[in-house]
Amino acid sequence: MKRIGVLTSGGDASGMNPALRAVVRTAIVNGLEVIGIERGYEGLLNGWLRPMELSSVGGIINRGGTILRTARSERFKTEEGLQQASRILHDNHIDGLIVIGGDGSFRGAHRLQEVSGVPVIGIPATIDNDIGGTEYTLGYDTALQVAMDAIDKIRDTADSFERIFVIEVMGRSRGFIAAAVGLAGGAEAVLIPEVPFDLVQVCEKLKKGIARGKRSAIIVTAEGAASAHDVATFVEMYLREETRATVLGYTQRGGSPTATDRIMGARFGALAVELLLRGQSRMMTAWQRGELVSVPLSATWEQPRELDTSLLKLNEVLAS
Ligand code: ADP
């Protein structure tokens, strides 16, 4: 193996840059050439390639997003798109590819290897931490920190005005962020898609808290469970208390990576290069039970990640 390619794909996540830095520097130190592919698979199809030097990844360890840019590509999913991407890899003598992204990107990487024969390795990066086969994905810790800081700030206003706030966090189908940040922010109620809920019960719980002298309340909802506006409207009608809705939205995606995202980015990035050098392919760097490991890329869709509902139960007790 002489030359490898690296790209970032799908939703951006903090920690992509630290991982990219680790990939580029580990590869160069080990005598490999590195080609950065801009804008994910769309860039691969278009041949948007740039040689990476040690200095190309200088000053990015503390930056959110991805300096390689990211994109979604419908064309890549087609047979013609995969053939074109394969041609670009071969024409540019790229004999190993590292894909930093989410499970969609890994399905794409898997198919690309089938078509091109070029070994691929995945590095999991998505703020939702919902990829099978790994207990950690880059960007999750930064997203939690950002969402918790927002809850803390909103709590100041909620306390001052003695109001109820409903805060919507990301999580279209999974409640990992909501469950964790609800606990970290001491939310009075947490709504996630995986667990059925009853807004009447939520209101009755808030009512008891108010009767006991609670000055404010915060409800955290994952976007896939219920919209903050719908919940706020219901709560205001039911309790006849002023209730405000805030959608954190894209603020959760960006921001300087936390120490955890930098350290995990460094470890995943270095391991990805080692895996290619060891002749491995269709693998993903992963975190399991406190250890850095590698698992087949297919684990990302074959082993759906379980949400630990004990976080919700603990919060029920602590935020009563
Ligand atoms: P993420 O990687 O964050 O889950 P997406 O699901 O949007 O993000 O996937 C990123 C890109 O990966 C898509 O735009 C597409 O080009 C490619 N991709 C996703 N699913 C497949 C698939 N089943 N086959 C081939 N390519 C795919």
CSV table of C-alpha atoms and ligand atoms in Angstrom, one decimal:
chain,number,residue,atom,x,y,z
A,1,MET,CA,0.0,0.0,0.0
A,2,LYS,CA,1.5,3.3,-1.1
A,3,ARG,CA,-1.3,5.9,-1.3
A,4,ILE,CA,-4.5,6.2,0.6
A,5,GLY,CA,-7.5,8.5,0.3
A,6,VAL,CA,-9.6,10.0,3.1
A,7,LEU,CA,-13.0,11.7,3.0
A,8,THR,CA,-15.6,13.0,5.4
A,9,SER,CA,-19.3,12.2,4.5
A,10,GLY,CA,-22.8,12.7,5.7
A,11,GLY,CA,-23.7,14.9,8.7
A,12,ASP,CA,-20.7,16.9,10.0
A,13,ALA,CA,-19.6,16.1,13.6
A,14,SER,CA,-17.1,17.7,15.9
A,15,GLY,CA,-14.1,15.3,16.1
A,16,MET,CA,-14.0,14.8,12.3
A,17,ASN,CA,-11.0,17.3,12.1
A,18,PRO,CA,-9.0,15.6,14.9
A,19,ALA,CA,-9.6,12.2,13.2
A,20,LEU,CA,-8.5,13.6,9.9
A,21,ARG,CA,-5.4,15.0,11.5
A,22,ALA,CA,-4.6,11.6,13.0
A,23,VAL,CA,-5.2,9.8,9.7
A,24,VAL,CA,-3.0,12.1,7.7
A,25,ARG,CA,-0.1,12.3,10.2
A,26,THR,CA,-0.1,8.5,11.1
A,27,ALA,CA,-0.1,7.7,7.4
A,28,ILE,CA,2.7,10.0,6.4
A,29,VAL,CA,4.8,9.0,9.4
A,30,ASN,CA,4.4,5.4,8.1
A,31,GLY,CA,5.6,6.3,4.6
A,32,LEU,CA,2.2,6.5,2.9
A,33,GLU,CA,1.0,9.3,0.6
A,34,VAL,CA,-2.4,10.7,1.5
A,35,ILE,CA,-5.0,12.2,-0.8
A,36,GLY,CA,-7.8,14.3,0.7
A,37,ILE,CA,-11.1,13.9,-1.1
A,38,GLU,CA,-13.3,17.0,-0.7
A,39,ARG,CA,-17.1,17.0,-0.2
A,40,GLY,CA,-17.5,13.3,0.5
A,41,TYR,CA,-18.6,10.9,-2.3
A,42,GLU,CA,-19.8,13.8,-4.4
A,43,GLY,CA,-16.1,15.0,-4.5
A,44,LEU,CA,-14.9,11.5,-5.2
A,45,LEU,CA,-17.2,11.3,-8.3
A,46,ASN,CA,-15.9,14.7,-9.5
A,47,GLY,CA,-12.3,14.0,-8.8
A,48,TRP,CA,-12.0,16.8,-6.2
A,49,LEU,CA,-8.7,15.5,-4.8
A,50,ARG,CA,-5.9,17.3,-3.0
A,51,PRO,CA,-2.6,15.8,-1.7
A,52,MET,CA,-2.3,16.2,2.0
A,53,GLU,CA,1.0,17.0,3.8
A,54,LEU,CA,1.8,17.0,7.5
A,55,SER,CA,1.0,20.8,7.5
A,56,SER,CA,-2.3,20.4,5.7
A,57,VAL,CA,-3.9,19.4,9.0
A,58,GLY,CA,-2.1,22.0,11.2
A,59,GLY,CA,-4.3,24.1,13.4
A,60,ILE,CA,-7.5,22.0,13.0
A,61,ILE,CA,-7.5,20.0,16.2
A,62,ASN,CA,-9.7,22.5,17.9
A,63,ARG,CA,-12.1,23.2,15.0
A,64,GLY,CA,-15.6,21.8,14.6
A,65,GLY,CA,-17.0,20.7,11.2
A,66,THR,CA,-14.6,19.3,8.7
A,67,ILE,CA,-11.9,21.1,6.6
A,68,LEU,CA,-12.5,18.5,3.8
A,69,ARG,CA,-16.1,19.7,3.7
A,70,THR,CA,-18.9,17.1,3.5
A,71,ALA,CA,-21.9,16.4,1.2
A,72,ARG,CA,-24.6,14.0,0.4
A,73,SER,CA,-24.6,12.4,-3.0
A,74,GLU,CA,-27.5,10.6,-4.6
A,75,ARG,CA,-25.5,9.9,-7.8
A,76,PHE,CA,-23.0,7.9,-5.8
A,77,LYS,CA,-25.7,5.4,-4.8
A,78,THR,CA,-26.4,4.5,-8.4
A,79,GLU,CA,-24.4,1.7,-10.3
A,80,GLU,CA,-23.1,4.4,-12.7
A,81,GLY,CA,-22.0,6.5,-9.7
A,82,LEU,CA,-20.2,3.6,-8.0
A,83,GLN,CA,-18.4,2.7,-11.2
A,84,GLN,CA,-17.3,6.3,-11.7
A,85,ALA,CA,-16.0,6.5,-8.1
A,86,SER,CA,-14.2,3.3,-8.6
A,87,ARG,CA,-12.5,4.6,-11.8
A,88,ILE,CA,-11.4,7.7,-10.0
A,89,LEU,CA,-9.8,5.7,-7.2
A,90,HIS,CA,-7.9,3.5,-9.7
A,91,ASP,CA,-6.9,6.3,-12.0
A,92,ASN,CA,-5.3,8.1,-9.0
A,93,HIS,CA,-3.6,4.9,-7.7
A,94,ILE,CA,-5.5,5.1,-4.4
A,95,ASP,CA,-5.2,1.7,-2.8
A,96,GLY,CA,-6.9,2.2,0.5
A,97,LEU,CA,-9.8,4.5,1.6
A,98,ILE,CA,-10.8,5.8,5.0
A,99,VAL,CA,-14.3,7.1,5.3
A,100,ILE,CA,-15.2,9.3,8.3
A,101,GLY,CA,-19.0,9.5,8.6
A,102,GLY,CA,-22.2,7.8,9.7
A,103,ASP,CA,-23.9,4.5,8.8
A,104,GLY,CA,-25.2,5.8,5.5
A,105,SER,CA,-21.6,6.6,4.5
A,106,PHE,CA,-20.5,3.1,5.6
A,107,ARG,CA,-23.1,1.4,3.5
A,108,GLY,CA,-21.7,3.4,0.6
A,109,ALA,CA,-18.1,2.5,1.6
A,110,HIS,CA,-19.1,-1.2,1.7
A,111,ARG,CA,-20.6,-1.1,-1.8
A,112,LEU,CA,-17.6,0.9,-3.1
A,113,GLN,CA,-15.2,-1.8,-2.0
A,114,GLU,CA,-17.4,-4.5,-3.7
A,115,VAL,CA,-17.3,-2.6,-6.9
A,116,SER,CA,-13.7,-1.3,-6.8
A,117,GLY,CA,-11.8,-3.9,-4.8
A,118,VAL,CA,-10.1,-1.0,-2.9
A,119,PRO,CA,-10.0,-1.7,0.9
A,120,VAL,CA,-12.1,0.6,3.0
A,121,ILE,CA,-12.1,1.4,6.7
A,122,GLY,CA,-14.7,3.5,8.5
A,123,ILE,CA,-14.4,5.9,11.4
A,124,PRO,CA,-17.7,6.5,13.1
A,125,ALA,CA,-18.7,10.2,13.4
A,126,THR,CA,-22.2,11.4,14.1
A,127,ILE,CA,-23.5,13.4,17.0
A,128,ASP,CA,-26.4,10.9,17.6
A,129,ASN,CA,-24.1,8.1,18.9
A,130,ASP,CA,-26.5,5.7,17.2
A,131,ILE,CA,-24.2,3.5,15.1
A,132,GLY,CA,-24.2,-0.3,15.8
A,133,GLY,CA,-21.0,-2.0,16.7
A,134,THR,CA,-19.5,1.0,18.7
A,135,GLU,CA,-20.4,2.6,22.0
A,136,TYR,CA,-18.9,5.9,20.9
A,137,THR,CA,-19.2,8.0,17.7
A,138,LEU,CA,-17.2,11.3,17.2
A,139,GLY,CA,-19.2,14.4,17.9
A,140,TYR,CA,-21.5,13.0,20.6
A,141,ASP,CA,-19.6,14.4,23.6
A,142,THR,CA,-19.4,17.9,22.0
A,143,ALA,CA,-23.1,17.8,21.1
A,144,LEU,CA,-23.9,16.8,24.7
A,145,GLN,CA,-21.8,19.6,26.1
A,146,VAL,CA,-23.4,22.2,23.8
A,147,ALA,CA,-26.9,21.0,24.6
A,148,MET,CA,-26.2,20.9,28.3
A,149,ASP,CA,-24.7,24.5,28.3
A,150,ALA,CA,-27.9,25.6,26.5
A,151,ILE,CA,-30.1,24.0,29.1
A,152,ASP,CA,-28.1,25.6,31.9
A,153,LYS,CA,-28.6,29.1,30.2
A,154,ILE,CA,-32.3,28.5,29.6
A,155,ARG,CA,-32.6,27.4,33.2
A,156,ASP,CA,-31.5,30.8,34.4
A,157,THR,CA,-34.4,32.4,32.5
A,158,ALA,CA,-36.8,29.7,33.5
A,159,ASP,CA,-35.9,30.3,37.1
A,160,SER,CA,-36.1,34.1,36.9
A,161,PHE,CA,-39.5,34.2,35.1
A,162,GLU,CA,-40.8,31.1,36.9
A,163,ARG,CA,-41.7,29.5,33.6
A,164,ILE,CA,-41.7,26.1,32.0
A,165,PHE,CA,-39.4,25.5,29.0
A,166,VAL,CA,-39.5,22.8,26.5
A,167,ILE,CA,-36.1,22.2,24.8
A,168,GLU,CA,-35.9,20.1,21.6
A,169,VAL,CA,-32.6,18.4,20.9
A,170,MET,CA,-31.5,16.4,17.9
A,171,GLY,CA,-32.5,12.7,17.5
A,172,ARG,CA,-34.9,11.9,14.7
A,173,SER,CA,-35.2,8.3,15.5
A,174,ARG,CA,-33.1,7.8,18.6
A,175,GLY,CA,-33.0,9.4,22.0
A,176,PHE,CA,-29.3,9.1,23.0
A,177,ILE,CA,-28.7,12.8,23.2
A,178,ALA,CA,-32.0,13.6,24.9
A,179,ALA,CA,-31.6,10.9,27.5
A,180,ALA,CA,-28.0,11.8,28.4
A,181,VAL,CA,-28.5,15.6,28.3
A,182,GLY,CA,-31.8,15.4,30.2
A,183,LEU,CA,-29.9,13.7,33.0
A,184,ALA,CA,-26.9,16.1,32.8
A,185,GLY,CA,-29.2,19.1,32.8
A,186,GLY,CA,-31.6,17.9,35.5
A,187,ALA,CA,-34.6,18.1,33.2
A,188,GLU,CA,-37.9,17.5,35.0
A,189,ALA,CA,-39.1,15.3,32.1
A,190,VAL,CA,-37.4,13.7,29.1
A,191,LEU,CA,-39.2,12.5,26.0
A,192,ILE,CA,-37.5,10.1,23.6
A,193,PRO,CA,-38.8,8.1,20.5
A,194,GLU,CA,-38.0,4.7,22.1
A,195,VAL,CA,-40.2,5.0,25.1
A,196,PRO,CA,-44.0,5.8,24.9
A,197,PHE,CA,-45.0,8.8,27.0
A,198,ASP,CA,-48.2,10.5,28.1
A,199,LEU,CA,-48.2,14.3,28.2
A,200,VAL,CA,-51.0,14.3,30.8
A,201,GLN,CA,-48.7,12.3,33.2
A,202,VAL,CA,-45.8,14.7,32.4
A,203,CYS,CA,-48.0,17.7,33.3
A,204,GLU,CA,-49.3,16.0,36.5
A,205,LYS,CA,-45.7,15.5,37.5
A,206,LEU,CA,-44.8,19.1,36.9
A,207,LYS,CA,-47.9,20.2,38.8
A,208,LYS,CA,-46.6,18.3,41.9
A,209,GLY,CA,-43.3,20.0,41.6
A,210,ILE,CA,-44.9,23.4,41.3
A,211,ALA,CA,-47.1,22.6,44.4
A,212,ARG,CA,-43.9,21.8,46.3
A,213,GLY,CA,-42.4,25.1,45.4
A,214,LYS,CA,-40.4,24.4,42.2
A,215,ARG,CA,-39.9,27.7,40.4
A,216,SER,CA,-39.3,26.4,37.0
A,217,ALA,CA,-39.3,23.3,34.9
A,218,ILE,CA,-37.5,22.0,31.9
A,219,ILE,CA,-38.8,19.3,29.5
A,220,VAL,CA,-36.2,17.9,27.1
A,221,THR,CA,-37.7,16.3,23.9
A,222,ALA,CA,-35.9,14.5,21.1
A,223,GLU,CA,-37.0,15.8,17.8
A,224,GLY,CA,-38.4,12.3,16.9
A,225,ALA,CA,-40.4,12.1,20.0
A,226,ALA,CA,-42.4,15.3,19.8
A,227,SER,CA,-41.8,18.9,18.7
A,228,ALA,CA,-41.0,21.4,21.4
A,229,HIS,CA,-43.8,23.7,20.1
A,230,ASP,CA,-46.5,20.9,20.3
A,231,VAL,CA,-45.4,19.9,23.8
A,232,ALA,CA,-45.3,23.6,24.9
A,233,THR,CA,-48.8,24.2,23.6
A,234,PHE,CA,-50.2,21.2,25.3
A,235,VAL,CA,-48.5,22.0,28.7
A,236,GLU,CA,-49.6,25.6,28.6
A,237,MET,CA,-53.2,24.6,27.9
A,238,TYR,CA,-53.2,21.9,30.6
A,239,LEU,CA,-51.4,23.6,33.4
A,240,ARG,CA,-52.3,27.2,32.5
A,241,GLU,CA,-48.7,28.2,33.1
A,242,GLU,CA,-46.6,30.1,30.6
A,243,THR,CA,-44.5,27.7,28.6
A,244,ARG,CA,-41.8,28.4,26.1
A,245,ALA,CA,-40.3,26.3,23.4
A,246,THR,CA,-36.7,26.3,22.2
A,247,VAL,CA,-35.3,24.2,19.3
A,248,LEU,CA,-31.5,23.8,19.7
A,249,GLY,CA,-31.2,22.5,16.1
A,250,TYR,CA,-27.9,22.9,14.3
A,251,THR,CA,-26.1,24.6,17.3
A,252,GLN,CA,-25.6,21.1,18.6
A,253,ARG,CA,-23.5,20.0,15.5
A,254,GLY,CA,-20.8,22.6,15.7
A,255,GLY,CA,-18.4,23.9,18.2
A,256,SER,CA,-14.8,23.2,19.3
A,257,PRO,CA,-14.4,19.5,19.9
A,258,THR,CA,-14.3,18.5,23.6
A,259,ALA,CA,-11.3,16.7,25.0
A,260,THR,CA,-13.1,13.4,24.6
A,261,ASP,CA,-13.8,14.0,20.9
A,262,ARG,CA,-10.2,15.0,20.2
A,263,ILE,CA,-8.8,12.0,22.0
A,264,MET,CA,-11.2,9.6,20.4
A,265,GLY,CA,-10.6,11.3,17.0
A,266,ALA,CA,-6.9,10.8,17.5
A,267,ARG,CA,-7.3,7.1,18.5
A,268,PHE,CA,-9.8,6.2,15.8
A,269,GLY,CA,-7.7,8.0,13.1
A,270,ALA,CA,-4.5,6.3,14.0
A,271,LEU,CA,-6.1,2.9,14.2
A,272,ALA,CA,-7.8,3.3,10.8
A,273,VAL,CA,-4.4,3.7,9.2
A,274,GLU,CA,-3.0,0.7,11.1
A,275,LEU,CA,-5.9,-1.4,10.0
A,276,LEU,CA,-5.2,-0.6,6.3
A,277,LEU,CA,-1.5,-1.3,6.8
A,278,ARG,CA,-2.3,-4.7,8.4
A,279,GLY,CA,-4.3,-5.5,5.2
A,280,GLN,CA,-7.7,-5.3,6.8
A,281,SER,CA,-10.7,-4.0,4.9
A,282,ARG,CA,-14.5,-3.4,5.4
A,283,MET,CA,-13.8,-2.7,9.1
A,284,MET,CA,-14.7,0.2,11.4
A,285,THR,CA,-12.8,1.6,14.3
A,286,ALA,CA,-14.9,1.2,17.4
A,287,TRP,CA,-15.1,1.6,21.2
A,288,GLN,CA,-16.4,-1.3,23.2
A,289,ARG,CA,-16.4,-1.6,27.0
A,290,GLY,CA,-13.6,1.0,27.4
A,291,GLU,CA,-11.4,-0.5,24.7
A,292,LEU,CA,-10.3,0.6,21.2
A,293,VAL,CA,-11.3,-2.3,18.8
A,294,SER,CA,-12.2,-2.9,15.2
A,295,VAL,CA,-15.5,-4.4,14.0
A,296,PRO,CA,-16.9,-5.3,10.5
A,297,LEU,CA,-18.5,-2.3,8.9
A,298,SER,CA,-21.6,-4.4,8.5
A,299,ALA,CA,-22.0,-4.3,12.3
A,300,THR,CA,-23.3,-0.7,11.9
A,301,TRP,CA,-26.5,-2.0,10.3
A,302,GLU,CA,-26.6,-5.5,11.6
A,303,GLN,CA,-26.3,-4.8,15.3
A,304,PRO,CA,-28.7,-1.9,16.1
A,305,ARG,CA,-27.5,0.0,19.2
A,306,GLU,CA,-29.5,-0.4,22.4
A,307,LEU,CA,-30.4,2.7,24.3
A,308,ASP,CA,-29.8,2.4,28.0
A,309,THR,CA,-33.2,3.3,29.5
A,310,SER,CA,-31.7,3.3,33.0
A,311,LEU,CA,-30.7,6.9,32.3
A,312,LEU,CA,-34.3,7.9,32.0
A,313,LYS,CA,-35.3,5.9,35.1
A,314,LEU,CA,-32.5,7.5,37.1
A,315,ASN,CA,-33.6,10.9,35.9
A,316,GLU,CA,-37.2,10.2,37.0
A,317,VAL,CA,-35.9,9.8,40.5
A,318,LEU,CA,-33.4,12.6,40.6
A,319,ALA,CA,-35.5,15.2,39.0
A,320,SER,CA,-38.7,14.6,40.9
B,1,ADP,P1,-24.4,9.5,7.3
B,1,ADP,O1,-23.2,8.9,6.8
B,1,ADP,O2,-24.2,10.7,8.3
B,1,ADP,O3,-25.4,8.5,7.9
B,1,ADP,P2,-26.1,9.8,4.9
B,1,ADP,O4,-27.0,8.7,5.3
B,1,ADP,O5,-26.6,11.0,4.3
B,1,ADP,O6,-25.1,10.3,6.1
B,1,ADP,O7,-25.0,9.1,3.9
B,1,ADP,C1,-24.0,9.9,3.3
B,1,ADP,C2,-23.8,9.5,1.8
B,1,ADP,O8,-23.5,8.1,1.8
B,1,ADP,C3,-25.1,9.6,1.0
B,1,ADP,O9,-25.3,10.9,0.5
B,1,ADP,C4,-24.7,8.6,-0.2
B,1,ADP,O10,-23.9,9.2,-1.1
B,1,ADP,C5,-24.0,7.5,0.6
B,1,ADP,N1,-24.9,6.4,0.9
B,1,ADP,C6,-25.8,6.3,1.9
B,1,ADP,N2,-26.4,5.1,1.8
B,1,ADP,C7,-25.9,4.4,0.8
B,1,ADP,C8,-26.2,3.1,0.2
B,1,ADP,N3,-27.1,2.3,0.7
B,1,ADP,N4,-25.5,2.8,-0.9
B,1,ADP,C9,-24.5,3.6,-1.4
B,1,ADP,N5,-24.2,4.8,-0.9
B,1,ADP,C10,-24.9,5.2,0.2
